[in-house]
Amino acid sequence: MALGQSNAAVVTLRANPGGQFIVNAVINGAESRALVDTGATTVALNRNEAARLGIVWDTTRRLQFSTAGGVRFGYPATAATMQVGGIGLANVPVVVMEGGAEQLSITLLGMSFLRHVDMFRTGDTMILTQRQ
């Protein structure tokens, strides 16, 4: 490999008119719309989305979360695989929030995924580069 070259996966995102970065994540082989959320500790999904994606959660461990919308409850789980563009990870910690889309309308792509990438933002563009 030549100096300055890398084989790291890179994904370029464009903000929507509201300034948010929405991605098509592939979780356990199925697509899920997700909002890039650096304020979320983990990837978060509603119950219906988690079930659709084949995620099994631990109903014996109910956790409390402080969110922008107030206190919410959820259950720990693991996504076997998660991919955004060419960036793929295995065994990603997630939380399955109580309720359906009325409680959480979109998957939150939180830091349990994002901590594995370098993020660079300029204007309405965000570049994610998978760490080696």
CSV table of C-alpha atoms in Angstrom, one decimal:
chain,number,residue,atom,x,y,z
A,1,MET,CA,0.0,0.0,0.0
A,2,ALA,CA,1.4,3.4,-0.9
A,3,LEU,CA,2.0,6.1,1.6
A,4,GLY,CA,-1.2,7.9,2.5
A,5,GLN,CA,-3.5,5.1,1.3
A,6,SER,CA,-5.8,3.1,3.5
A,7,ASN,CA,-8.1,0.2,3.1
A,8,ALA,CA,-10.4,1.5,5.9
A,9,ALA,CA,-14.1,1.6,5.0
A,10,VAL,CA,-15.4,5.2,4.5
A,11,VAL,CA,-19.0,6.4,4.4
A,12,THR,CA,-20.0,9.9,3.4
A,13,LEU,CA,-23.3,11.2,4.7
A,14,ARG,CA,-25.4,14.3,3.8
A,15,ALA,CA,-27.6,16.0,6.3
A,16,ASN,CA,-31.3,16.3,5.6
A,17,PRO,CA,-32.9,19.7,5.5
A,18,GLY,CA,-33.3,19.6,9.3
A,19,GLY,CA,-29.6,19.1,9.7
A,20,GLN,CA,-29.9,15.4,10.8
A,21,PHE,CA,-27.9,12.5,9.3
A,22,ILE,CA,-30.2,9.6,8.4
A,23,VAL,CA,-28.7,6.3,7.3
A,24,ASN,CA,-29.9,3.0,6.0
A,25,ALA,CA,-28.3,0.6,8.5
A,26,VAL,CA,-28.4,-3.1,7.9
A,27,ILE,CA,-28.9,-4.9,11.2
A,28,ASN,CA,-28.8,-8.7,11.3
A,29,GLY,CA,-29.2,-8.6,7.5
A,30,ALA,CA,-32.3,-6.4,7.3
A,31,GLU,CA,-32.5,-2.7,6.6
A,32,SER,CA,-33.4,-0.2,9.3
A,33,ARG,CA,-33.6,3.6,8.9
A,34,ALA,CA,-31.4,5.2,11.6
A,35,LEU,CA,-30.5,8.6,12.9
A,36,VAL,CA,-26.9,9.3,13.7
A,37,ASP,CA,-27.0,10.2,17.4
A,38,THR,CA,-23.7,10.9,19.2
A,39,GLY,CA,-25.7,11.7,22.4
A,40,ALA,CA,-27.0,8.1,22.6
A,41,THR,CA,-24.8,5.8,24.6
A,42,THR,CA,-26.0,2.7,22.6
A,43,VAL,CA,-27.9,1.9,19.4
A,44,ALA,CA,-31.6,2.1,20.4
A,45,LEU,CA,-34.5,0.5,18.7
A,46,ASN,CA,-38.2,0.2,19.5
A,47,ARG,CA,-39.7,-3.1,20.4
A,48,ASN,CA,-41.4,-3.8,17.0
A,49,GLU,CA,-38.2,-2.9,15.0
A,50,ALA,CA,-36.1,-5.1,17.2
A,51,ALA,CA,-38.4,-8.0,16.8
A,52,ARG,CA,-38.5,-7.5,13.0
A,53,LEU,CA,-34.7,-7.5,12.9
A,54,GLY,CA,-34.5,-10.7,15.0
A,55,ILE,CA,-33.0,-9.2,18.0
A,56,VAL,CA,-33.8,-11.0,21.3
A,57,TRP,CA,-33.7,-8.9,24.4
A,58,ASP,CA,-33.2,-9.7,28.1
A,59,THR,CA,-36.6,-9.0,29.7
A,60,THR,CA,-35.2,-9.7,33.1
A,61,ARG,CA,-32.9,-6.6,33.0
A,62,ARG,CA,-35.2,-3.5,32.7
A,63,LEU,CA,-33.0,-0.4,32.5
A,64,GLN,CA,-33.8,3.2,32.9
A,65,PHE,CA,-32.6,5.9,30.5
A,66,SER,CA,-32.7,9.7,30.6
A,67,THR,CA,-33.5,10.9,27.1
A,68,ALA,CA,-34.3,14.2,25.5
A,69,GLY,CA,-37.9,13.1,25.8
A,70,GLY,CA,-37.7,12.2,29.5
A,71,VAL,CA,-37.2,9.0,31.4
A,72,ARG,CA,-37.7,5.9,29.3
A,73,PHE,CA,-37.2,2.1,29.9
A,74,GLY,CA,-35.5,-0.5,27.8
A,75,TYR,CA,-33.8,-3.9,27.8
A,76,PRO,CA,-30.2,-4.8,26.8
A,77,ALA,CA,-29.5,-6.9,23.7
A,78,THR,CA,-26.9,-7.5,21.1
A,79,ALA,CA,-27.1,-7.2,17.3
A,80,ALA,CA,-25.1,-10.0,15.7
A,81,THR,CA,-24.2,-7.7,12.8
A,82,MET,CA,-24.6,-4.1,11.9
A,83,GLN,CA,-23.5,-2.3,8.8
A,84,VAL,CA,-23.6,1.3,7.5
A,85,GLY,CA,-22.3,1.5,4.0
A,86,GLY,CA,-19.1,-0.4,3.9
A,87,ILE,CA,-18.6,-0.2,7.7
A,88,GLY,CA,-19.5,-3.5,9.3
A,89,LEU,CA,-19.4,-4.6,12.9
A,90,ALA,CA,-20.3,-7.7,14.8
A,91,ASN,CA,-21.9,-8.2,18.2
A,92,VAL,CA,-23.0,-4.5,18.7
A,93,PRO,CA,-24.6,-3.7,22.0
A,94,VAL,CA,-28.1,-2.3,21.6
A,95,VAL,CA,-31.0,-1.4,23.8
A,96,VAL,CA,-34.6,-2.3,23.0
A,97,MET,CA,-36.9,0.5,24.2
A,98,GLU,CA,-40.4,-0.2,25.5
A,99,GLY,CA,-43.1,0.5,23.1
A,100,GLY,CA,-43.3,0.8,19.4
A,101,ALA,CA,-42.8,3.6,16.9
A,102,GLU,CA,-45.0,5.9,19.0
A,103,GLN,CA,-42.2,5.9,21.6
A,104,LEU,CA,-39.2,5.8,19.2
A,105,SER,CA,-40.0,6.4,15.6
A,106,ILE,CA,-36.5,5.7,14.2
A,107,THR,CA,-33.5,3.6,15.2
A,108,LEU,CA,-30.9,5.7,17.0
A,109,LEU,CA,-27.3,4.9,15.8
A,110,GLY,CA,-25.6,5.6,19.1
A,111,MET,CA,-22.1,5.3,20.4
A,112,SER,CA,-22.0,1.5,20.7
A,113,PHE,CA,-21.6,1.7,16.9
A,114,LEU,CA,-20.1,5.1,16.4
A,115,ARG,CA,-17.2,4.6,18.8
A,116,HIS,CA,-15.7,2.3,16.2
A,117,VAL,CA,-15.5,5.1,13.6
A,118,ASP,CA,-13.7,8.4,13.2
A,119,MET,CA,-16.2,11.1,12.5
A,120,PHE,CA,-15.5,14.3,10.6
A,121,ARG,CA,-18.1,16.9,9.8
A,122,THR,CA,-18.0,20.0,7.6
A,123,GLY,CA,-21.1,21.8,6.7
A,124,ASP,CA,-23.8,19.4,5.7
A,125,THR,CA,-21.4,16.5,5.2
A,126,MET,CA,-20.3,13.9,7.7
A,127,ILE,CA,-17.6,11.3,6.9
A,128,LEU,CA,-17.3,8.1,8.9
A,129,THR,CA,-14.1,6.1,8.7
A,130,GLN,CA,-13.9,2.7,10.3
A,131,ARG,CA,-11.1,2.4,12.8
A,132,GLN,CA,-8.6,-0.3,12.0
